[in-house]
Short mmCIF file of C-alpha atoms and ligand atoms in Angstrom, two decimals:
data_model
loop_
_atom_site.label_atom_id
_atom_site.label_comp_id
_atom_site.label_asym_id
_atom_site.label_seq_id
_atom_site.Cartn_x
_atom_site.Cartn_y
_atom_site.Cartn_z
CA MET A 1 0.00 0.00 0.00
CA LYS A 2 1.35 3.44 -0.93
CA GLU A 3 1.62 6.08 1.76
CA GLN A 4 -1.32 8.28 0.77
CA THR A 5 -3.60 5.22 0.72
CA LYS A 6 -2.26 4.14 4.09
CA ILE A 7 -2.98 7.58 5.56
CA LEU A 8 -6.58 7.46 4.38
CA HIS A 9 -7.31 3.85 5.27
CA SER A 10 -5.34 3.03 8.41
CA ILE A 11 -8.18 4.35 10.61
CA PRO A 12 -10.92 1.70 10.56
CA VAL A 13 -14.54 2.63 9.90
CA ASP A 14 -16.35 3.15 13.24
CA PRO A 15 -17.32 -0.40 14.30
CA LEU A 16 -20.49 0.71 16.10
CA THR A 17 -22.14 2.89 13.44
CA GLY A 18 -20.16 2.53 10.22
CA ALA A 19 -19.32 6.25 10.31
CA ILE A 20 -16.56 6.84 7.74
CA SER A 21 -15.28 9.86 9.65
CA THR A 22 -14.01 8.98 13.13
CA PRO A 23 -16.73 10.08 15.58
CA ILE A 24 -15.86 12.72 18.17
CA TYR A 25 -16.33 10.86 21.47
CA GLN A 26 -17.04 13.96 23.52
CA THR A 27 -17.25 12.23 26.87
CA SER A 28 -15.24 12.27 30.09
CA THR A 29 -16.15 8.81 31.32
CA PHE A 30 -17.40 5.42 30.07
CA VAL A 31 -20.04 3.24 31.72
CA GLN A 32 -18.65 -0.04 33.02
CA ASP A 33 -20.44 -3.42 33.09
CA GLU A 34 -18.85 -4.39 36.38
CA PRO A 35 -16.08 -2.63 38.32
CA GLY A 36 -13.05 -2.70 36.04
CA ILE A 37 -14.94 -4.48 33.24
CA HIS A 38 -15.41 -2.13 30.27
CA LYS A 39 -15.01 -1.83 26.52
CA GLY A 40 -11.37 -0.70 26.71
CA PHE A 41 -12.11 2.85 27.83
CA ASP A 42 -12.75 4.06 31.37
CA TYR A 43 -11.79 7.75 31.61
CA SER A 44 -10.83 10.15 28.79
CA ARG A 45 -7.55 11.33 30.33
CA THR A 46 -6.36 7.73 30.25
CA ASN A 47 -7.84 6.86 26.88
CA ASN A 48 -10.41 8.23 24.45
CA PRO A 49 -11.46 6.58 21.16
CA THR A 50 -11.05 9.72 19.03
CA ARG A 51 -7.64 10.48 20.51
CA LYS A 52 -6.66 6.83 20.12
CA ALA A 53 -7.56 6.93 16.41
CA LEU A 54 -5.16 9.86 15.99
CA GLU A 55 -2.47 8.18 18.11
CA ASP A 56 -2.63 4.98 16.06
CA LEU A 57 -2.59 7.00 12.83
CA ILE A 58 0.54 8.97 13.71
CA ALA A 59 2.31 5.81 14.95
CA THR A 60 1.66 4.23 11.54
CA LEU A 61 2.74 7.33 9.66
CA GLU A 62 6.03 7.62 11.58
CA ASN A 63 6.78 3.87 11.39
CA GLY A 64 6.64 3.75 15.19
CA ALA A 65 5.15 1.32 17.69
CA GLN A 66 2.94 3.74 19.63
CA GLY A 67 1.72 7.33 19.33
CA PHE A 68 0.48 9.81 21.93
CA ALA A 69 -1.46 13.06 21.51
CA PHE A 70 -0.89 16.05 23.78
CA ALA A 71 -2.44 19.46 24.30
CA SER A 72 0.54 21.23 22.66
CA GLY A 73 3.91 20.57 21.07
CA LEU A 74 5.58 21.73 24.26
CA SER A 75 3.60 19.33 26.45
CA ALA A 76 4.70 16.54 24.07
CA ILE A 77 8.35 17.63 24.51
CA ASP A 78 7.77 17.87 28.26
CA ALA A 79 6.56 14.24 28.37
CA VAL A 80 9.77 13.06 26.69
CA VAL A 81 12.02 14.98 29.10
CA LYS A 82 10.11 13.35 31.99
CA LEU A 83 11.74 10.06 30.97
CA LEU A 84 14.89 11.48 32.61
CA SER A 85 15.85 11.84 36.28
CA ALA A 86 17.83 14.41 38.25
CA GLY A 87 21.52 14.07 37.39
CA ASP A 88 20.87 13.13 33.76
CA GLU A 89 21.95 15.30 30.87
CA ILE A 90 20.40 16.34 27.55
CA LEU A 91 22.64 17.08 24.58
CA ALA A 92 20.63 19.30 22.27
CA VAL A 93 20.93 21.05 18.91
CA ASP A 94 22.12 24.63 19.51
CA ASP A 95 19.62 26.12 17.06
CA ILE A 96 16.71 24.67 19.08
CA TYR A 97 13.08 25.85 19.10
CA GLY A 98 12.81 28.72 21.62
CA GLY A 99 10.09 27.07 23.69
CA ALA A 100 12.13 23.89 24.09
CA PHE A 101 15.17 26.02 25.06
CA ARG A 102 13.09 27.75 27.74
CA LEU A 103 11.71 24.44 29.06
CA PHE A 104 15.12 22.76 29.22
CA THR A 105 17.07 25.68 30.70
CA GLN A 106 14.49 27.32 32.96
CA VAL A 107 12.40 24.39 34.20
CA TYR A 108 14.42 21.19 33.98
CA THR A 109 17.79 22.68 34.94
CA ARG A 110 16.11 23.74 38.19
CA LEU A 111 15.00 20.13 38.70
CA GLY A 112 18.53 18.77 38.31
CA ILE A 113 18.55 17.80 34.62
CA THR A 114 21.43 19.52 32.88
CA VAL A 115 21.50 20.51 29.22
CA LYS A 116 24.39 21.05 26.82
CA PHE A 117 24.06 22.49 23.33
CA CYS A 118 26.12 21.78 20.23
CA ASP A 119 26.02 22.31 16.47
CA THR A 120 24.53 18.98 15.38
CA THR A 121 24.90 19.77 11.66
CA ASN A 122 28.31 18.18 12.15
CA ALA A 123 27.77 14.76 13.76
CA GLU A 124 31.36 14.84 15.02
CA ASN A 125 30.35 17.57 17.48
CA VAL A 126 27.80 15.17 18.97
CA PHE A 127 30.48 12.49 19.24
CA ASN A 128 32.81 14.91 21.04
CA GLN A 129 30.17 16.31 23.42
CA ILE A 130 28.25 13.19 24.37
CA SER A 131 29.07 11.85 27.84
CA GLU A 132 28.19 9.10 30.29
CA LYS A 133 25.57 11.42 31.77
CA THR A 134 23.91 12.05 28.39
CA LYS A 135 20.62 10.15 28.51
CA LEU A 136 18.90 12.07 25.73
CA VAL A 137 20.14 13.57 22.46
CA TRP A 138 17.77 16.17 21.05
CA VAL A 139 17.80 17.07 17.37
CA GLU A 140 15.61 19.32 15.23
CA SER A 141 15.98 19.07 11.49
CA PRO A 142 15.36 21.39 9.69
CA THR A 143 15.82 24.06 12.38
CA ASN A 144 14.03 27.35 12.72
CA PRO A 145 14.45 29.77 10.94
CA THR A 146 17.67 29.10 8.97
CA LEU A 147 16.71 25.48 8.21
CA LYS A 148 19.92 23.77 9.25
CA ILE A 149 19.89 20.03 8.61
CA SER A 150 21.47 17.36 10.80
CA ASP A 151 22.38 13.86 9.66
CA ILE A 152 19.89 11.86 11.75
CA GLU A 153 21.31 8.47 10.78
CA ALA A 154 24.86 9.41 11.82
CA ILE A 155 23.71 10.95 15.11
CA ALA A 156 21.51 7.91 15.86
CA LYS A 157 24.56 5.65 15.64
CA ILE A 158 26.52 7.85 18.05
CA ALA A 159 23.61 8.04 20.51
CA LYS A 160 23.06 4.29 20.36
CA ALA A 161 26.72 3.47 20.95
CA ASN A 162 26.58 5.71 24.03
CA GLY A 163 23.37 4.17 25.35
CA SER A 164 21.49 7.48 24.92
CA LEU A 165 18.02 7.96 23.48
CA LEU A 166 17.71 10.06 20.33
CA CYS A 167 14.60 12.23 20.02
CA VAL A 168 13.94 14.15 16.80
CA ASP A 169 11.57 17.12 16.65
CA ASN A 170 10.13 16.43 13.19
CA THR A 171 7.80 19.46 13.10
CA PHE A 172 9.43 21.32 10.19
CA ALA A 173 9.82 18.27 7.95
CA SER A 174 6.53 16.46 8.75
CA PRO A 175 6.31 12.65 8.63
CA VAL A 176 5.55 12.52 4.90
CA SER A 177 8.92 14.11 4.23
CA GLN A 178 11.17 12.59 6.88
CA LYS A 179 10.93 9.41 8.99
CA PRO A 180 13.37 9.71 11.91
CA ILE A 181 12.57 6.26 13.36
CA HIS A 182 13.49 4.74 10.02
CA LEU A 183 16.79 6.67 10.30
CA GLY A 184 17.49 5.27 13.78
CA ALA A 185 15.75 7.67 16.19
CA ASP A 186 14.04 6.27 19.31
CA ILE A 187 11.42 8.96 19.72
CA VAL A 188 9.81 11.55 17.44
CA VAL A 189 7.90 14.63 18.56
CA HIS A 190 5.70 17.01 16.61
CA SER A 191 4.03 20.28 17.13
CA ALA A 192 0.86 19.19 15.32
CA THR A 193 -0.10 22.86 15.49
CA LYS A 194 1.95 23.26 12.29
CA TYR A 195 1.82 20.96 9.22
CA LEU A 196 -0.15 18.06 10.73
CA GLY A 197 -3.12 20.22 11.72
CA GLY A 198 -2.25 22.32 8.71
CA HIS A 199 -5.00 24.95 8.92
CA SER A 200 -3.78 27.25 11.74
CA ASP A 201 -6.82 26.33 13.82
CA LEU A 202 -5.52 24.34 16.80
CA ILE A 203 -2.65 23.72 19.24
CA SER A 204 -1.46 20.13 19.60
CA GLY A 205 1.61 17.92 20.07
CA LEU A 206 2.47 14.29 19.36
CA VAL A 207 5.02 11.76 20.59
CA ILE A 208 5.84 8.56 18.69
CA THR A 209 8.05 5.81 20.09
CA LYS A 210 10.11 3.28 18.21
CA ASN A 211 9.15 0.38 20.48
CA ASP A 212 6.50 -0.68 22.99
CA ALA A 213 8.81 -0.44 26.01
CA LEU A 214 9.29 3.30 25.44
CA GLY A 215 5.62 3.57 24.52
CA GLU A 216 4.54 2.20 27.91
CA LYS A 217 6.74 4.78 29.66
CA ILE A 218 5.29 7.69 27.66
CA LYS A 219 1.78 6.32 28.18
CA PHE A 220 2.37 6.34 31.94
CA ILE A 221 3.65 9.94 31.84
CA GLN A 222 0.79 11.06 29.58
CA ASN A 223 -1.79 9.70 32.01
CA ALA A 224 0.11 10.76 35.13
CA SER A 225 0.73 14.35 33.98
CA GLY A 226 -2.51 14.65 32.06
CA ALA A 227 -1.79 17.17 29.25
CA VAL A 228 -3.94 15.20 26.78
CA LEU A 229 -5.48 16.40 23.53
CA ALA A 230 -9.26 16.93 23.58
CA PRO A 231 -11.51 14.73 21.38
CA PHE A 232 -12.54 17.57 19.04
CA ASP A 233 -8.95 18.71 18.48
CA SER A 234 -7.91 15.07 17.94
CA TRP A 235 -10.53 14.87 15.20
CA LEU A 236 -9.24 18.10 13.62
CA VAL A 237 -5.66 16.75 13.54
CA ILE A 238 -6.88 13.52 11.91
CA ARG A 239 -8.67 15.58 9.27
CA GLY A 240 -5.52 17.59 8.69
CA ILE A 241 -3.37 14.48 8.32
CA GLU A 242 -5.70 13.06 5.66
CA THR A 243 -4.38 15.66 3.17
CA LEU A 244 -0.86 15.94 4.60
CA ASP A 245 1.06 14.45 1.70
CA LEU A 246 -0.76 16.56 -0.88
CA ARG A 247 -0.30 19.71 1.14
CA VAL A 248 3.38 19.21 2.01
CA LYS A 249 4.16 18.41 -1.62
CA GLN A 250 2.48 21.63 -2.77
CA HIS A 251 4.01 23.71 0.05
CA ALA A 252 7.42 22.46 -1.14
CA GLU A 253 6.73 23.19 -4.81
CA ASN A 254 5.59 26.72 -4.01
CA ALA A 255 8.53 27.20 -1.63
CA TYR A 256 10.99 26.14 -4.31
CA LYS A 257 9.59 28.70 -6.77
CA VAL A 258 9.65 31.46 -4.15
CA ALA A 259 13.22 30.52 -3.11
CA ARG A 260 14.35 30.66 -6.75
CA PHE A 261 12.75 34.07 -7.18
CA LEU A 262 14.37 35.43 -4.00
CA SER A 263 17.79 34.04 -5.01
CA SER A 264 17.70 36.10 -8.19
CA ASN A 265 16.53 39.31 -6.50
CA PRO A 266 19.30 41.95 -6.15
CA PHE A 267 18.01 43.24 -2.80
CA ILE A 268 18.25 39.84 -1.11
CA LYS A 269 21.48 38.64 0.45
CA ASN A 270 20.99 35.06 1.74
CA VAL A 271 18.17 32.66 0.93
CA TYR A 272 17.71 29.66 3.22
CA PHE A 273 15.86 26.71 1.71
CA PRO A 274 17.06 23.07 1.87
CA GLY A 275 15.86 22.47 -1.70
CA LEU A 276 18.43 24.89 -3.18
CA SER A 277 21.85 23.47 -4.04
CA SER A 278 23.32 26.61 -2.44
CA HIS A 279 22.04 25.45 0.97
CA ALA A 280 24.89 24.44 3.30
CA ASN A 281 23.32 21.04 4.10
CA PHE A 282 21.74 20.36 0.69
CA GLU A 283 23.25 16.87 0.36
CA ILE A 284 22.04 15.60 3.74
CA ALA A 285 18.62 17.15 3.11
CA ARG A 286 18.39 15.26 -0.17
CA LYS A 287 19.44 12.02 1.48
CA GLN A 288 16.95 12.03 4.32
CA MET A 289 13.98 14.15 3.18
CA LYS A 290 11.38 13.41 0.53
CA TYR A 291 10.31 17.07 0.25
CA PRO A 292 12.51 20.05 1.19
CA GLY A 293 9.72 21.63 3.26
CA GLY A 294 7.63 24.77 2.98
CA ILE A 295 9.68 27.31 4.91
CA VAL A 296 11.94 29.83 3.19
CA SER A 297 13.97 32.45 5.07
CA PHE A 298 15.91 35.35 3.59
CA ASP A 299 17.74 38.49 4.65
CA LEU A 300 18.48 41.78 2.97
CA VAL A 301 21.56 43.48 1.63
CA GLN A 302 23.01 45.76 4.33
CA ASP A 303 20.92 43.93 6.97
CA ASP A 304 18.41 46.80 6.98
CA LYS A 305 15.87 46.31 9.80
CA ASN A 306 13.55 49.09 8.63
CA ARG A 307 13.29 47.74 5.12
CA ALA A 308 12.61 44.25 6.51
CA LYS A 309 9.78 45.75 8.57
CA SER A 310 8.50 47.55 5.50
CA ILE A 311 8.38 44.29 3.54
CA ALA A 312 6.70 42.44 6.40
CA THR A 313 3.94 45.04 6.61
CA HIS A 314 3.32 45.56 2.88
CA THR A 315 2.44 42.08 1.66
CA ALA A 316 -1.15 41.23 0.82
CA TYR A 317 -1.16 37.44 1.01
CA PHE A 318 1.66 36.83 3.48
CA LYS A 319 0.16 37.72 6.84
CA LEU A 320 2.41 38.92 9.64
CA ALA A 321 2.12 36.26 12.36
CA GLU A 322 4.06 33.70 14.34
CA SER A 323 3.60 29.99 13.61
CA LEU A 324 3.81 28.12 10.30
CA GLY A 325 2.60 25.15 8.34
CA GLY A 326 -0.92 26.34 7.55
CA VAL A 327 -2.66 26.59 4.19
CA LYS A 328 -2.39 30.40 4.23
CA SER A 329 1.02 32.02 3.85
CA LEU A 330 2.55 33.72 6.88
CA LEU A 331 5.69 35.73 7.44
CA CYS A 332 7.57 36.90 10.50
CA ILE A 333 10.74 38.70 11.52
CA PRO A 334 12.30 36.24 14.00
CA ALA A 335 14.65 38.83 15.56
CA GLU A 336 11.62 40.92 16.55
CA MET A 337 9.20 38.10 17.25
CA THR A 338 9.95 34.40 17.82
CA HIS A 339 13.67 34.89 18.63
CA LYS A 340 13.49 38.22 20.47
CA SER A 341 14.58 36.72 23.80
CA ILE A 342 17.85 35.41 22.31
CA PRO A 343 20.79 37.86 22.75
CA ALA A 344 21.62 39.69 19.49
CA GLU A 345 25.15 38.31 19.37
CA ILE A 346 24.02 34.67 19.49
CA ARG A 347 21.18 35.41 17.07
CA ASN A 348 23.59 36.91 14.54
CA GLN A 349 25.96 33.95 14.90
CA ASN A 350 23.06 31.68 13.96
CA GLY A 351 22.23 33.82 10.92
CA VAL A 352 19.14 35.32 12.56
CA THR A 353 20.03 38.87 11.56
CA ASP A 354 17.78 41.90 12.10
CA SER A 355 16.58 41.78 8.50
CA LEU A 356 15.91 38.04 8.34
CA ILE A 357 12.35 37.27 7.24
CA ARG A 358 10.86 33.80 7.62
CA LEU A 359 8.17 32.78 5.17
CA SER A 360 5.74 29.96 5.78
CA ILE A 361 4.73 29.26 2.21
CA GLY A 362 1.03 28.47 1.93
CA LEU A 363 -1.07 26.90 -0.77
CA GLU A 364 -1.94 30.04 -2.72
CA ASP A 365 -0.77 30.06 -6.36
CA ALA A 366 3.03 30.48 -6.37
CA ASP A 367 2.82 33.24 -9.03
CA ASP A 368 0.65 35.34 -6.71
CA LEU A 369 3.02 34.76 -3.79
CA ILE A 370 6.03 35.82 -5.87
CA ALA A 371 4.23 38.92 -7.17
CA ASP A 372 3.25 39.81 -3.60
CA LEU A 373 6.85 39.58 -2.36
CA GLU A 374 8.20 41.41 -5.40
CA GLN A 375 5.95 44.44 -4.92
CA ALA A 376 6.71 44.57 -1.16
CA ILE A 377 10.48 44.33 -1.78
CA ASN A 378 10.35 46.97 -4.53
CA PHE A 379 8.36 49.29 -2.28
CA ALA A 380 10.83 48.81 0.60
CA PHE A 381 13.72 49.72 -1.70
CA SER A 382 11.98 52.52 -3.61
CA THR A 383 13.45 56.00 -3.23
CA GLU A 384 10.30 57.29 -1.50
CA ASN A 385 10.85 54.72 1.17
CA GLN A 386 14.42 55.61 2.14
CA PRO A 387 14.63 55.53 5.92
CA ILE A 388 15.02 59.08 7.23
CA LYS A 389 18.23 59.72 9.10
CA SER A 390 17.18 62.72 11.18
CA LEU A 391 14.15 64.69 12.18
CA LYS A 392 15.38 67.57 10.04
CA GLU A 393 14.92 65.40 7.00
CA PHE A 394 11.42 64.64 8.17
CA TYR A 395 10.47 68.36 8.14
CA VAL A 396 12.03 68.87 4.76
CA THR A 397 10.03 66.10 3.17
CA LYS A 398 6.84 67.77 4.44
C1 PLP B 401 5.85 25.27 17.36
C2 PLP B 401 6.95 24.33 17.65
C3 PLP B 401 7.00 23.66 18.89
C4 PLP B 401 6.01 23.91 20.00
O1 PLP B 401 4.74 23.52 19.67
P1 PLP B 401 3.41 24.17 20.28
O2 PLP B 401 2.34 23.41 19.63
O3 PLP B 401 3.44 25.63 19.96
O4 PLP B 401 3.48 23.95 21.78
C5 PLP B 401 8.03 22.75 19.07
N1 PLP B 401 8.96 22.53 18.12
C6 PLP B 401 8.95 23.18 16.96
C7 PLP B 401 10.02 22.90 15.95
C8 PLP B 401 7.95 24.10 16.68
O5 PLP B 401 7.96 24.76 15.50
#
């Protein structure tokens, strides 16, 4: 069975009613025949049929043994970290999602779990930094917003030889593009808020484990901590996943066209997109990803913050907002928004300059998206839009 068929047919028809769409079991509890004798469900924090349908679907899609649905991407990440104990160490990608950075350094460090960061785009750095204490290696690929790619297979071998678990945050790639478990990872997490939901209408997270032993541990934590996904939102994520392959394929095609356009524009300095041969990790991306993704980032000549702001506020179809992965195009300026809390020096080292703009390419026609960006860039660089250097100049122009 090909993947798209598997996505659409791995959820069985509802056995009770024949409903082709998984029913939303909007209930907290389930009536029991005798104490402890029930139809497999007793309380919706522990298990719910709609959530279970999603959990089984994502396990299938990621080639894992078990899947788990959480109230957000961060609560999914939180459940994985709870596998560790005080004294253990996490070795994480340095270009990590800001929310995961905050959770690791401001919550778990306080509870005795230490965290080290390294540039995982070179697997040798992982080899050099991993230690006896390292119980968890944490990789994101591609990263946000400069789309760095790490060699998951190489890192998995290093983690395994050290007896550490490897968890991959697969949010930016999505499971139709990249299968970390197939590449050797033990655990995969997603912010289903992004491509899996796909319509910018919910917050959700998923964990998938390679084997049942890890699955039982995550199941225990999910029930014990309780940050579960509601039945209605589980249903929405299932509906999103049904079109995932089609959407991600089109996001990538549009993104490629936009990236090509930006690369040829004289006002643009760097374009970050793993599908361009100019990308630093192009070869690894090609090896481990089916589609290069739908995110394109770029910065401007002279790193001009004001012009970047002008572009970000003069597009018609690209809406200025955080988040990504939805059907409608979004853009943001990470230095001012998602990455504002990171010191400027570190940001600049990671390529997150003041003028860097991140695009989440939607499913509008690519020609319209390119025209939209072109007019906004031209406006930002037009002579009428030169940034004024003093107030005197302001009076003169009046
Ligand atoms: C958004 C995101 C998260 C956090 O997910 P939420 O659903 O917002 O809690 C984690 N990792 C990555 C890569 C993300 O983009």
